[in-house]
mmCIF file of C-alpha atoms in Angstrom:
data_model
loop_
_atom_site.group_PDB
_atom_site.id
_atom_site.type_symbol
_atom_site.label_atom_id
_atom_site.label_comp_id
_atom_site.label_asym_id
_atom_site.label_seq_id
_atom_site.Cartn_x
_atom_site.Cartn_y
_atom_site.Cartn_z
ATOM 1 C CA ASN A 1 -212.432 13.637 -76.508
ATOM 2 C CA ALA A 2 -214.116 11.102 -74.279
ATOM 3 C CA GLY A 3 -210.580 10.038 -72.946
ATOM 4 C CA VAL A 4 -210.724 6.567 -71.491
ATOM 5 C CA THR A 5 -214.061 4.850 -70.952
ATOM 6 C CA GLN A 6 -214.933 1.654 -69.272
ATOM 7 C CA THR A 7 -218.044 -0.568 -69.470
ATOM 8 C CA PRO A 8 -219.963 -1.761 -67.500
ATOM 9 C CA LYS A 9 -219.604 0.609 -64.418
ATOM 10 C CA PHE A 10 -220.778 -2.068 -62.067
ATOM 11 C CA ARG A 11 -221.476 -5.702 -62.253
ATOM 12 C CA VAL A 12 -222.532 -8.719 -59.840
ATOM 13 C CA LEU A 13 -221.443 -12.106 -60.893
ATOM 14 C CA LYS A 14 -221.902 -15.410 -59.290
ATOM 15 C CA THR A 15 -218.809 -17.749 -58.604
ATOM 16 C CA GLY A 16 -217.882 -19.487 -61.897
ATOM 17 C CA GLN A 17 -219.449 -17.124 -64.252
ATOM 18 C CA SER A 18 -217.531 -15.371 -66.921
ATOM 19 C CA MET A 19 -217.513 -11.749 -68.162
ATOM 20 C CA THR A 20 -215.594 -9.243 -70.130
ATOM 21 C CA LEU A 21 -214.719 -5.666 -69.251
ATOM 22 C CA LEU A 22 -214.329 -3.288 -72.087
ATOM 23 C CA CYS A 23 -211.822 -0.296 -72.213
ATOM 24 C CA ALA A 24 -211.976 2.117 -74.962
ATOM 25 C CA GLN A 25 -209.599 5.122 -75.538
ATOM 26 C CA ASP A 26 -210.004 7.842 -78.363
ATOM 27 C CA MET A 27 -206.590 9.325 -77.833
ATOM 28 C CA ASN A 28 -204.611 7.052 -80.223
ATOM 29 C CA HIS A 29 -202.397 5.897 -77.300
ATOM 30 C CA GLU A 30 -200.087 2.914 -77.980
ATOM 31 C CA TYR A 31 -199.927 1.443 -74.431
ATOM 32 C CA MET A 32 -202.980 0.345 -72.532
ATOM 33 C CA TYR A 33 -203.127 -1.217 -68.906
ATOM 34 C CA TRP A 34 -205.587 -3.124 -66.636
ATOM 35 C CA TYR A 35 -205.258 -2.602 -62.861
ATOM 36 C CA ARG A 36 -207.252 -3.705 -59.901
ATOM 37 C CA GLN A 37 -207.558 -1.604 -56.710
ATOM 38 C CA ASP A 38 -208.173 -3.402 -53.345
ATOM 39 C CA PRO A 39 -208.421 -1.800 -49.974
ATOM 40 C CA GLY A 40 -204.986 -1.037 -48.468
ATOM 41 C CA MET A 41 -203.095 -2.257 -51.480
ATOM 42 C CA GLY A 42 -203.169 0.552 -54.027
ATOM 43 C CA LEU A 43 -203.369 -0.322 -57.848
ATOM 44 C CA ARG A 44 -201.707 -3.534 -59.008
ATOM 45 C CA LEU A 45 -201.159 -4.150 -62.661
ATOM 46 C CA ILE A 46 -202.801 -7.276 -64.058
ATOM 47 C CA HIS A 47 -201.942 -7.251 -67.887
ATOM 48 C CA TYR A 48 -200.772 -4.586 -70.276
ATOM 49 C CA SER A 49 -200.468 -3.992 -74.071
ATOM 50 C CA VAL A 50 -197.887 -2.182 -76.004
ATOM 51 C CA GLY A 51 -199.726 -2.282 -79.332
ATOM 52 C CA GLU A 52 -202.513 -3.769 -81.199
ATOM 53 C CA GLY A 53 -202.253 -7.630 -81.108
ATOM 54 C CA THR A 54 -199.733 -7.751 -78.174
ATOM 55 C CA THR A 55 -200.296 -8.287 -74.589
ATOM 56 C CA ALA A 56 -198.104 -8.998 -71.495
ATOM 57 C CA LYS A 57 -198.502 -10.110 -67.904
ATOM 58 C CA GLY A 58 -198.354 -7.751 -65.035
ATOM 59 C CA GLU A 59 -198.022 -8.269 -61.338
ATOM 60 C CA VAL A 60 -201.426 -10.143 -60.681
ATOM 61 C CA PRO A 61 -202.311 -11.837 -64.029
ATOM 62 C CA ASP A 62 -203.787 -15.195 -62.688
ATOM 63 C CA GLY A 63 -207.345 -15.808 -63.505
ATOM 64 C CA TYR A 64 -207.600 -13.029 -66.093
ATOM 65 C CA ASN A 65 -207.065 -12.968 -69.910
ATOM 66 C CA VAL A 66 -206.773 -9.893 -72.279
ATOM 67 C CA SER A 67 -206.989 -9.063 -75.768
ATOM 68 C CA ARG A 68 -206.214 -5.912 -77.923
ATOM 69 C CA LEU A 69 -207.652 -6.630 -81.530
ATOM 70 C CA LYS A 70 -208.019 -2.942 -82.102
ATOM 71 C CA LYS A 71 -205.709 -0.213 -81.071
ATOM 72 C CA GLN A 72 -208.310 1.768 -79.192
ATOM 73 C CA ASN A 73 -209.888 -1.255 -77.287
ATOM 74 C CA PHE A 74 -208.476 -3.311 -74.393
ATOM 75 C CA LEU A 75 -210.684 -6.183 -73.065
ATOM 76 C CA LEU A 76 -210.182 -7.896 -69.839
ATOM 77 C CA GLY A 77 -211.781 -11.329 -69.436
ATOM 78 C CA LEU A 78 -212.690 -13.365 -66.407
ATOM 79 C CA GLU A 79 -213.227 -17.020 -67.463
ATOM 80 C CA SER A 80 -214.445 -18.259 -64.106
ATOM 81 C CA ALA A 81 -214.967 -15.595 -61.486
ATOM 82 C CA ALA A 82 -213.935 -16.264 -57.879
ATOM 83 C CA PRO A 83 -214.833 -14.015 -54.830
ATOM 84 C CA SER A 84 -211.136 -13.054 -54.697
ATOM 85 C CA GLN A 85 -211.711 -11.031 -57.855
ATOM 86 C CA THR A 86 -214.089 -8.707 -56.225
ATOM 87 C CA SER A 87 -212.402 -5.340 -56.843
ATOM 88 C CA VAL A 88 -212.437 -2.116 -58.622
ATOM 89 C CA TYR A 89 -210.878 -2.418 -62.103
ATOM 90 C CA PHE A 90 -209.177 0.484 -63.731
ATOM 91 C CA CYS A 91 -208.219 0.627 -67.300
ATOM 92 C CA ALA A 92 -205.468 3.280 -68.348
ATOM 93 C CA SER A 93 -203.488 4.336 -71.503
ATOM 94 C CA THR A 94 -200.687 6.374 -72.563
ATOM 95 C CA PRO A 95 -198.573 7.408 -75.492
ATOM 96 C CA ALA A 96 -195.427 5.508 -76.189
ATOM 97 C CA ASP A 97 -193.324 8.424 -74.765
ATOM 98 C CA TYR A 98 -191.307 8.029 -71.601
ATOM 99 C CA ARG A 99 -192.270 11.560 -70.609
ATOM 100 C CA GLU A 100 -196.014 10.767 -70.590
ATOM 101 C CA THR A 101 -198.120 9.796 -67.765
ATOM 102 C CA GLN A 102 -201.119 7.358 -67.711
ATOM 103 C CA TYR A 103 -204.652 8.441 -68.183
ATOM 104 C CA PHE A 104 -207.113 6.406 -66.285
ATOM 105 C CA GLY A 105 -210.901 5.427 -67.000
ATOM 106 C CA PRO A 106 -213.533 5.804 -64.219
ATOM 107 C CA GLY A 107 -213.392 2.271 -63.201
ATOM 108 C CA THR A 108 -215.584 -0.851 -62.954
ATOM 109 C CA ARG A 109 -216.702 -2.177 -59.722
ATOM 110 C CA LEU A 110 -217.080 -5.948 -59.742
ATOM 111 C CA LEU A 111 -218.670 -8.067 -56.994
ATOM 112 C CA VAL A 112 -218.318 -11.762 -57.159
ATOM 113 C CA LEU A 113 -220.713 -13.637 -54.767
ATOM 114 C CA ASP B 1 -192.838 -7.073 -50.903
ATOM 115 C CA GLN B 2 -193.980 -3.619 -51.565
ATOM 116 C CA GLN B 3 -191.559 -1.696 -53.618
ATOM 117 C CA VAL B 4 -193.511 1.567 -53.069
ATOM 118 C CA LYS B 5 -194.831 2.265 -49.521
ATOM 119 C CA GLN B 6 -197.130 5.033 -48.171
ATOM 120 C CA ASN B 7 -197.159 4.334 -44.536
ATOM 121 C CA SER B 8 -199.814 6.890 -43.598
ATOM 122 C CA PRO B 9 -203.261 5.739 -44.536
ATOM 123 C CA SER B 10 -204.835 9.004 -43.623
ATOM 124 C CA LEU B 11 -203.992 12.658 -42.904
ATOM 125 C CA SER B 12 -206.129 15.403 -41.576
ATOM 126 C CA VAL B 13 -205.271 18.966 -42.220
ATOM 127 C CA GLN B 14 -206.821 22.456 -41.541
ATOM 128 C CA GLU B 15 -207.662 24.643 -44.516
ATOM 129 C CA GLY B 16 -204.863 26.976 -45.311
ATOM 130 C CA ARG B 17 -202.160 24.880 -43.735
ATOM 131 C CA ILE B 18 -199.538 22.634 -45.395
ATOM 132 C CA SER B 19 -200.325 19.053 -46.201
ATOM 133 C CA ILE B 20 -197.335 16.695 -46.479
ATOM 134 C CA LEU B 21 -197.753 13.307 -47.781
ATOM 135 C CA ASN B 22 -194.854 10.908 -47.831
ATOM 136 C CA CYS B 23 -193.709 7.936 -49.955
ATOM 137 C CA ASP B 24 -190.802 5.441 -49.610
ATOM 138 C CA TYR B 25 -189.441 3.152 -52.178
ATOM 139 C CA THR B 26 -186.857 0.227 -52.227
ATOM 140 C CA ASN B 27 -185.928 -0.024 -55.908
ATOM 141 C CA SER B 28 -183.083 2.395 -56.961
ATOM 142 C CA MET B 29 -183.704 1.706 -60.532
ATOM 143 C CA PHE B 30 -186.981 3.692 -60.646
ATOM 144 C CA ASP B 31 -186.422 6.637 -63.003
ATOM 145 C CA TYR B 32 -189.642 8.638 -62.597
ATOM 146 C CA PHE B 33 -192.020 9.327 -59.637
ATOM 147 C CA LEU B 34 -195.597 10.584 -60.006
ATOM 148 C CA TRP B 35 -198.412 11.456 -57.732
ATOM 149 C CA TYR B 36 -202.059 10.771 -58.655
ATOM 150 C CA LYS B 37 -205.204 12.168 -57.021
ATOM 151 C CA LYS B 38 -208.396 10.088 -56.654
ATOM 152 C CA TYR B 39 -211.756 11.228 -55.801
ATOM 153 C CA PRO B 40 -214.490 8.563 -54.797
ATOM 154 C CA ALA B 41 -216.067 6.751 -57.891
ATOM 155 C CA GLU B 42 -213.583 8.317 -60.329
ATOM 156 C CA GLY B 43 -210.333 7.149 -61.845
ATOM 157 C CA PRO B 44 -206.985 8.377 -60.541
ATOM 158 C CA THR B 45 -205.796 11.730 -62.305
ATOM 159 C CA PHE B 46 -202.224 12.704 -62.659
ATOM 160 C CA LEU B 47 -201.084 15.613 -60.333
ATOM 161 C CA ILE B 48 -197.303 16.075 -60.459
ATOM 162 C CA SER B 49 -194.092 14.182 -61.376
ATOM 163 C CA ILE B 50 -190.443 14.294 -60.843
ATOM 164 C CA SER B 51 -187.474 12.625 -62.667
ATOM 165 C CA SER B 52 -184.964 10.737 -60.601
ATOM 166 C CA ILE B 53 -182.240 13.208 -61.665
ATOM 167 C CA LYS B 54 -184.185 16.092 -59.984
ATOM 168 C CA ASP B 55 -184.688 16.770 -56.304
ATOM 169 C CA LYS B 56 -187.769 19.183 -56.579
ATOM 170 C CA ASN B 57 -190.556 19.986 -58.976
ATOM 171 C CA GLU B 58 -193.132 22.698 -58.424
ATOM 172 C CA ASP B 59 -196.568 23.237 -59.926
ATOM 173 C CA GLY B 60 -198.617 25.928 -58.329
ATOM 174 C CA ARG B 61 -199.625 24.748 -54.872
ATOM 175 C CA PHE B 62 -197.960 21.322 -55.366
ATOM 176 C CA THR B 63 -194.271 20.618 -54.883
ATOM 177 C CA VAL B 64 -192.724 17.271 -54.884
ATOM 178 C CA PHE B 65 -189.390 16.583 -53.270
ATOM 179 C CA LEU B 66 -187.158 13.636 -53.920
ATOM 180 C CA ASN B 67 -184.259 12.420 -51.701
ATOM 181 C CA LYS B 68 -182.706 9.662 -53.569
ATOM 182 C CA SER B 69 -180.142 8.758 -50.706
ATOM 183 C CA ALA B 70 -183.139 8.082 -48.497
ATOM 184 C CA LYS B 71 -185.268 6.589 -51.114
ATOM 185 C CA HIS B 72 -188.016 9.032 -50.041
ATOM 186 C CA LEU B 73 -190.368 11.504 -51.676
ATOM 187 C CA SER B 74 -192.963 13.771 -50.414
ATOM 188 C CA LEU B 75 -195.769 15.883 -51.747
ATOM 189 C CA HIS B 76 -196.396 19.315 -50.323
ATOM 190 C CA ILE B 77 -199.671 21.186 -50.823
ATOM 191 C CA VAL B 78 -199.790 24.749 -49.778
ATOM 192 C CA PRO B 79 -202.188 26.167 -48.875
ATOM 193 C CA SER B 80 -204.430 23.201 -48.558
ATOM 194 C CA GLN B 81 -208.040 23.681 -49.650
ATOM 195 C CA PRO B 82 -211.246 21.507 -49.055
ATOM 196 C CA GLY B 83 -211.246 20.481 -52.704
ATOM 197 C CA ASP B 84 -207.830 18.743 -52.043
ATOM 198 C CA SER B 85 -209.644 16.155 -49.921
ATOM 199 C CA ALA B 86 -209.072 12.843 -51.873
ATOM 200 C CA VAL B 87 -206.943 9.843 -51.958
ATOM 201 C CA TYR B 88 -203.321 10.488 -53.067
ATOM 202 C CA PHE B 89 -201.209 7.673 -54.717
ATOM 203 C CA CYS B 90 -197.540 7.707 -55.086
ATOM 204 C CA ALA B 91 -196.272 5.831 -58.153
ATOM 205 C CA ALA B 92 -192.898 4.882 -59.431
ATOM 206 C CA ARG B 93 -191.982 3.926 -63.033
ATOM 207 C CA GLU B 94 -190.374 0.565 -63.542
ATOM 208 C CA GLY B 95 -188.497 -0.227 -66.735
ATOM 209 C CA GLY B 96 -189.991 0.306 -70.087
ATOM 210 C CA TYR B 97 -193.407 0.690 -71.463
ATOM 211 C CA ASN B 98 -194.367 3.312 -68.806
ATOM 212 C CA LYS B 99 -195.345 0.757 -66.273
ATOM 213 C CA LEU B 100 -196.128 2.022 -62.800
ATOM 214 C CA ILE B 101 -195.894 0.513 -59.382
ATOM 215 C CA PHE B 102 -198.278 2.192 -56.864
ATOM 216 C CA GLY B 103 -198.321 2.800 -53.125
ATOM 217 C CA ALA B 104 -201.329 1.967 -51.118
ATOM 218 C CA GLY B 105 -202.549 5.587 -51.029
ATOM 219 C CA THR B 106 -203.114 8.245 -48.318
ATOM 220 C CA ARG B 107 -206.485 9.649 -47.714
ATOM 221 C CA LEU B 108 -206.208 13.513 -47.153
ATOM 222 C CA ALA B 109 -209.093 15.356 -45.418
ATOM 223 C CA VAL B 110 -208.887 19.237 -45.449
ATOM 224 C CA HIS B 111 -211.303 20.463 -42.984
ATOM 225 C CA PRO B 112 -212.304 24.232 -42.607
#
């Protein structure tokens, strides 16, 4: 089991460019999440999905879009990157069981110039 | 307004002694609390949790205490080891779908 994987690991973008971050999990989890981590602010939820074909907004959704066309993949898109989106992005997944915790990927470090 | 607060950005402890990490919350509807540990360049990993109906949960060297009246929880690590040096995040579960709200984290350094 690879668990939760994220690609790419690191990326530099120029303001206005677009990109897609890929999250994949091989644990057959129903729920998936995208977070961003900024210094002094912990992890903040961007978007989440409770099943294939469904997505919902989290705490800080502006400037991001997501899609979950397959159960094992959760994509995070930046249509027009801004310097404020410089951050470390984490994906997580969990089974649909209230007793379960979230399992995190290794993160993607994004720098927007 | 932060619903989960970790007011100490850092903590330094000597090896073998107790480490106590604190967390405060404001929402009395949180039903589950978790601690995650994070090493540099890695994702957070689950450490220990506690249900809101309990006041203590223990797992080896790690114990979490919950004081609902004070809306406060703490993580005790005894004895502390150098390998415990990491950032510790407190998190609270909000509503359905296992959504979590995280604190800002506390960086623990355990020195020999």
